[in-house]
Structures are given as C-alpha cells and as structure tokens.
Amino acid sequence: MKILPDYEHMEYRDVYTYLLHRYRHILGLWQPDIGPYGGLLNVVVDGLFIIGWMYLPPHDPHVDDPMRFKPLFRIHLMERKSATVECMYGHKGPHNGHIQIVKKDEFSTKCNQTDHHRMAGGRQEEFRTWLREEWGRTLEDIFHEHMQELILMKFIYTSQYDNCLTYRRIFLPPCSPDDLIKPGLFKGTYGSHGLEIVMLSFHGKKAKGTKITGDPNIPAGQQTVEIDLAHPIRLPDIENQSNFSELSRIVLEVQEQVRREQQGLEEGAQEGKELEEEGQPQPGPCQREEDRAGASAAGEGEAAQPPPQPFVLPAGVASRNEDYPRTCRACFYGTGLIAGHGFTSPERTPGVFVLFDDDRFGFIWLELQSFSLYSRIKVSFQNAEAPSREAFDEMLKNIQLLTS
C-alpha cells in the first residue's frame, strides 16, 4: 500500500496553519478504547502528513522480535487550505474518514466508508486474513481449543469497531537515577492470550507493570505485576532451582515477612494517632529523617547485588518461550494480578520478579505455575514525555479506572 501520495505546489505556511497547528494536540502516544484489549497508537508527523500508526507485538511467542505496525489513519492537505482525513483500515487503500478532538488528551476517529473494510470472501476471509496478521498462522495450526476460542472472541469483538475508536493519551514513565533499570514499554508473554504490551514504571521502593494491551481476564489499564524492591529474593543453588516446592517456600516466607511489616506499620500509625489525640509529643522531622536515613542505609546494604547468577525455571512451571536467559542479575518479591473471565474475582498472588539484564525481565506466577518473559520495546516515541510525575500517576489511575 502506498502511504504517501505525491505532492506539488504546497506552501509550508498552509501546511503549518491547516495541518500541523490544527492537529498538533493529537501527536504522541494513545490507548484506544477497545474493551479489555486496548492498544498502542503513535501519531507522528511524516513529511507533509500526520499518520496514526498502531503498534502490534511480534507474533507469539517471539518476544525479542521487533514490534509490528500498521497505519490506521492519515491527515494531509489535498487542497491548499483544507485538511483531509483518510481511514487506512482494511486492504482497499485510503478512504474517507473523520477525526474529532473530543477534549484535552482525548480524540476519536470515524470511518465514513466501512465497506472498504469488507472482503469478497466475507467474514471467513476477513478472519483468516486477520489471523495471519495478528498471530502469523492459521486456525488449523492452533491445536489448543481454549486458545482458538480466545482468538475468535478477540476477532469478533475488535472487528465490530471498524476503526471508529476513541483514544486517550498515555505518557512514557519518567526516569530517575535510582531506577533499577530504565522504565518504559515491554512485550510480555501471557499464555494463551499471546504477547501483550506492558509499561514498567518505578515508584520509590515499588515498581509497577501496567497493561497497555490486555485480555478478557486482565484488561488493558490494570496493574499486572507489582514488584517490592525492598524485598530481594535469593534463589536456591542451581542444583535446587528446578525444585518448585523450594522456590514456593522461599517466596511464601517473604510474603509472610511483608505481611508482618505492613501490620507493624499500620499499628504504628494507629499508635501515633492515639498519642496525637492525647497531646503527647511526636517524633520531630529531624528524628524521622534520621530514622528514615538509617532504614535506607540498611536497605541499601541488603540490596547490594551479587554478580549474575545461574537461573533455570523450576520443573512444572509453564513458559511460552523456552529461550529465556540462563543467568539473572537480581530477583525480588512481587505480586501478580489474576482473575476469571470478564475480570471477575481479581486477586493479587505472590510471585518472583527476575531481572535478566537492562532490556529483559521475567515474572514467575506461583499460583498459576507459569512464567512470563518481557523484552523491551526499542522504539523512540516522540511527544510522549509526561509533563510531571503527578501527571503520569494521574494517567495510570485514569486508565485503570476505565476497566475496573
């Protein structure tokens, strides 16, 4: 498909006034409202055009492969003082579309010629084509019946939108010198759901993995994993790493330790409140800072990382990708979010965050006895920086509320 038509006699002043200035607010990263599935749209200026590219994970389970992308719409000047919006969805070339900027950090697209999305072979041909593009295979290649059901469900759900979508702005996470690794976007394996996009961000002694794309169990916008950086986990010797019971014992001991610490903090807060009500003196700011500094120094000593150590998954832990790294830099206690179909009965369950290198990490889901491998998305997205830490945190909260 030819994305960019030929142009002649176009004045840059007109391009700026009627194209770049008018649509400047839609540049950057966006998440479409497609139920639980979400997505990642990048709107960029490309020459004399503004193009919306939908970014797709590589085909399952090849998590280290580069991202795929396809155009959903483009805006350009067909006449000197009039911008034209074209839908790029389907396989019949560009056709008439519409964009409405709903409000700050939100816009919607509409296709005015959805017949261009239809294929001569009807829905069956559309499904086969979608399946080749989405999964890189045919339905006959997928033997798992549950996986077939999930794939068919996603096709039926997403194709009904016909590229008539609402998008909400998302930001890349802010960086800090204290971060364990550079935050950003990652591709991750999620069993029968295939590969999904997750945003890793750091919040003091916590790290969060937020789904940018999702599935009927855990929708886009939800916090799939939370890592407790204050509680490193020391794996057993390589001879015992294949023993799932040994790993479970270690993780559950840390879970109990975290529970006791949390309980102590809550009791301390309650005691402080009671003392304040009785008018007794509280620790001054200097004393609190000294206590905090002492605790921080102790934590830094405990968190000093040893050289890379051998790593192997315990027997019985399922992994979509057997080509995971065999050494890791650090492990931490964490929790993963699991739920029934339709995001029913969600609960956080214990697991292990495994840091392999600057661009890859994993998570062992203890209760599911499964392993997710994540690999960094190495794309330089423009106009995606959060204006402040507060704005980023507010964005995370908002996209989570949409699917709660």
JSON list of N, CA, C and O in Angstrom, two decimals, residues 7-20 47-48 77 79-82:
[
{"chain": "A", "resi": 7, "resn": "TYR", "atom": "N", "xyz": [3.14, 15.11, -3.99]},
{"chain": "A", "resi": 7, "resn": "TYR", "atom": "CA", "xyz": [2.68, 16.49, -3.74]},
{"chain": "A", "resi": 7, "resn": "TYR", "atom": "C", "xyz": [3.43, 17.47, -4.62]},
{"chain": "A", "resi": 7, "resn": "TYR", "atom": "O", "xyz": [4.63, 17.31, -4.87]},
{"chain": "A", "resi": 8, "resn": "GLU", "atom": "N", "xyz": [2.71, 18.48, -5.06]},
{"chain": "A", "resi": 8, "resn": "GLU", "atom": "CA", "xyz": [3.32, 19.58, -5.79]},
{"chain": "A", "resi": 8, "resn": "GLU", "atom": "C", "xyz": [2.67, 20.89, -5.36]},
{"chain": "A", "resi": 8, "resn": "GLU", "atom": "O", "xyz": [1.51, 20.91, -4.94]},
{"chain": "A", "resi": 9, "resn": "HIS", "atom": "N", "xyz": [3.41, 21.95, -5.46]},
{"chain": "A", "resi": 9, "resn": "HIS", "atom": "CA", "xyz": [2.87, 23.31, -5.25]},
{"chain": "A", "resi": 9, "resn": "HIS", "atom": "C", "xyz": [2.23, 23.49, -3.88]},
{"chain": "A", "resi": 9, "resn": "HIS", "atom": "O", "xyz": [1.17, 24.09, -3.75]},
{"chain": "A", "resi": 10, "resn": "MET", "atom": "N", "xyz": [2.85, 22.94, -2.84]},
{"chain": "A", "resi": 10, "resn": "MET", "atom": "CA", "xyz": [2.30, 23.07, -1.49]},
{"chain": "A", "resi": 10, "resn": "MET", "atom": "C", "xyz": [3.18, 24.04, -0.71]},
{"chain": "A", "resi": 10, "resn": "MET", "atom": "O", "xyz": [4.39, 23.86, -0.61]},
{"chain": "A", "resi": 11, "resn": "GLU", "atom": "N", "xyz": [2.56, 25.09, -0.17]},
{"chain": "A", "resi": 11, "resn": "GLU", "atom": "CA", "xyz": [3.29, 26.07, 0.61]},
{"chain": "A", "resi": 11, "resn": "GLU", "atom": "C", "xyz": [3.37, 25.63, 2.06]},
{"chain": "A", "resi": 11, "resn": "GLU", "atom": "O", "xyz": [2.38, 25.18, 2.64]},
{"chain": "A", "resi": 12, "resn": "TYR", "atom": "N", "xyz": [4.55, 25.79, 2.66]},
{"chain": "A", "resi": 12, "resn": "TYR", "atom": "CA", "xyz": [4.73, 25.31, 4.03]},
{"chain": "A", "resi": 12, "resn": "TYR", "atom": "C", "xyz": [3.83, 26.08, 4.99]},
{"chain": "A", "resi": 12, "resn": "TYR", "atom": "O", "xyz": [3.34, 25.52, 5.96]},
{"chain": "A", "resi": 13, "resn": "ARG", "atom": "N", "xyz": [3.57, 27.35, 4.71]},
{"chain": "A", "resi": 13, "resn": "ARG", "atom": "CA", "xyz": [2.71, 28.13, 5.60]},
{"chain": "A", "resi": 13, "resn": "ARG", "atom": "C", "xyz": [1.32, 27.51, 5.69]},
{"chain": "A", "resi": 13, "resn": "ARG", "atom": "O", "xyz": [0.72, 27.43, 6.77]},
{"chain": "A", "resi": 14, "resn": "ASP", "atom": "N", "xyz": [0.80, 27.03, 4.57]},
{"chain": "A", "resi": 14, "resn": "ASP", "atom": "CA", "xyz": [-0.51, 26.37, 4.58]},
{"chain": "A", "resi": 14, "resn": "ASP", "atom": "C", "xyz": [-0.45, 25.04, 5.33]},
{"chain": "A", "resi": 14, "resn": "ASP", "atom": "O", "xyz": [-1.39, 24.69, 6.05]},
{"chain": "A", "resi": 15, "resn": "VAL", "atom": "N", "xyz": [0.65, 24.30, 5.13]},
{"chain": "A", "resi": 15, "resn": "VAL", "atom": "CA", "xyz": [0.81, 23.02, 5.83]},
{"chain": "A", "resi": 15, "resn": "VAL", "atom": "C", "xyz": [0.81, 23.25, 7.33]},
{"chain": "A", "resi": 15, "resn": "VAL", "atom": "O", "xyz": [0.14, 22.52, 8.09]},
{"chain": "A", "resi": 16, "resn": "TYR", "atom": "N", "xyz": [1.51, 24.29, 7.77]},
{"chain": "A", "resi": 16, "resn": "TYR", "atom": "CA", "xyz": [1.56, 24.57, 9.21]},
{"chain": "A", "resi": 16, "resn": "TYR", "atom": "C", "xyz": [0.19, 25.02, 9.73]},
{"chain": "A", "resi": 16, "resn": "TYR", "atom": "O", "xyz": [-0.30, 24.52, 10.74]},
{"chain": "A", "resi": 17, "resn": "THR", "atom": "N", "xyz": [-0.44, 25.96, 9.04]},
{"chain": "A", "resi": 17, "resn": "THR", "atom": "CA", "xyz": [-1.69, 26.56, 9.53]},
{"chain": "A", "resi": 17, "resn": "THR", "atom": "C", "xyz": [-2.84, 25.57, 9.55]},
{"chain": "A", "resi": 17, "resn": "THR", "atom": "O", "xyz": [-3.57, 25.48, 10.54]},
{"chain": "A", "resi": 18, "resn": "TYR", "atom": "N", "xyz": [-3.00, 24.82, 8.48]},
{"chain": "A", "resi": 18, "resn": "TYR", "atom": "CA", "xyz": [-4.21, 23.99, 8.33]},
{"chain": "A", "resi": 18, "resn": "TYR", "atom": "C", "xyz": [-3.99, 22.51, 8.66]},
{"chain": "A", "resi": 18, "resn": "TYR", "atom": "O", "xyz": [-4.96, 21.76, 8.69]},
{"chain": "A", "resi": 19, "resn": "LEU", "atom": "N", "xyz": [-2.73, 22.14, 8.91]},
{"chain": "A", "resi": 19, "resn": "LEU", "atom": "CA", "xyz": [-2.48, 20.74, 9.23]},
{"chain": "A", "resi": 19, "resn": "LEU", "atom": "C", "xyz": [-1.75, 20.61, 10.57]},
{"chain": "A", "resi": 19, "resn": "LEU", "atom": "O", "xyz": [-2.30, 20.13, 11.56]},
{"chain": "A", "resi": 20, "resn": "LEU", "atom": "N", "xyz": [-0.49, 21.07, 10.61]},
{"chain": "A", "resi": 20, "resn": "LEU", "atom": "CA", "xyz": [0.33, 20.85, 11.80]},
{"chain": "A", "resi": 20, "resn": "LEU", "atom": "C", "xyz": [-0.21, 21.58, 13.03]},
{"chain": "A", "resi": 20, "resn": "LEU", "atom": "O", "xyz": [-0.27, 21.01, 14.12]},
{"chain": "A", "resi": 47, "resn": "GLY", "atom": "N", "xyz": [6.78, 13.97, 7.06]},
{"chain": "A", "resi": 47, "resn": "GLY", "atom": "CA", "xyz": [6.81, 14.85, 5.90]},
{"chain": "A", "resi": 47, "resn": "GLY", "atom": "C", "xyz": [5.65, 15.83, 5.94]},
{"chain": "A", "resi": 47, "resn": "GLY", "atom": "O", "xyz": [5.50, 16.60, 6.89]},
{"chain": "A", "resi": 48, "resn": "LEU", "atom": "N", "xyz": [4.78, 15.78, 4.94]},
{"chain": "A", "resi": 48, "resn": "LEU", "atom": "CA", "xyz": [3.62, 16.68, 4.87]},
{"chain": "A", "resi": 48, "resn": "LEU", "atom": "C", "xyz": [2.36, 16.00, 5.38]},
{"chain": "A", "resi": 48, "resn": "LEU", "atom": "O", "xyz": [1.25, 16.40, 5.04]},
{"chain": "A", "resi": 77, "resn": "LEU", "atom": "N", "xyz": [-3.08, 17.63, 3.26]},
{"chain": "A", "resi": 77, "resn": "LEU", "atom": "CA", "xyz": [-3.75, 18.69, 2.53]},
{"chain": "A", "resi": 77, "resn": "LEU", "atom": "C", "xyz": [-3.95, 18.27, 1.08]},
{"chain": "A", "resi": 77, "resn": "LEU", "atom": "O", "xyz": [-2.98, 18.14, 0.33]},
{"chain": "A", "resi": 79, "resn": "GLU", "atom": "N", "xyz": [-6.17, 20.05, -0.73]},
{"chain": "A", "resi": 79, "resn": "GLU", "atom": "CA", "xyz": [-6.28, 21.40, -1.26]},
{"chain": "A", "resi": 79, "resn": "GLU", "atom": "C", "xyz": [-5.48, 22.32, -0.34]},
{"chain": "A", "resi": 79, "resn": "GLU", "atom": "O", "xyz": [-5.19, 21.97, 0.79]},
{"chain": "A", "resi": 80, "resn": "ARG", "atom": "N", "xyz": [-5.17, 23.49, -0.78]},
{"chain": "A", "resi": 80, "resn": "ARG", "atom": "CA", "xyz": [-4.24, 24.35, -0.06]},
{"chain": "A", "resi": 80, "resn": "ARG", "atom": "C", "xyz": [-4.72, 24.69, 1.34]},
{"chain": "A", "resi": 80, "resn": "ARG", "atom": "O", "xyz": [-3.91, 24.82, 2.26]},
{"chain": "A", "resi": 81, "resn": "LYS", "atom": "N", "xyz": [-6.02, 24.84, 1.54]},
{"chain": "A", "resi": 81, "resn": "LYS", "atom": "CA", "xyz": [-6.50, 25.31, 2.84]},
{"chain": "A", "resi": 81, "resn": "LYS", "atom": "C", "xyz": [-7.53, 24.38, 3.45]},
{"chain": "A", "resi": 81, "resn": "LYS", "atom": "O", "xyz": [-8.40, 24.80, 4.21]},
{"chain": "A", "resi": 82, "resn": "SER", "atom": "N", "xyz": [-7.42, 23.10, 3.15]},
{"chain": "A", "resi": 82, "resn": "SER", "atom": "CA", "xyz": [-8.37, 22.14, 3.70]},
{"chain": "A", "resi": 82, "resn": "SER", "atom": "C", "xyz": [-7.67, 20.81, 3.96]},
{"chain": "A", "resi": 82, "resn": "SER", "atom": "O", "xyz": [-7.17, 20.18, 3.01]}
]
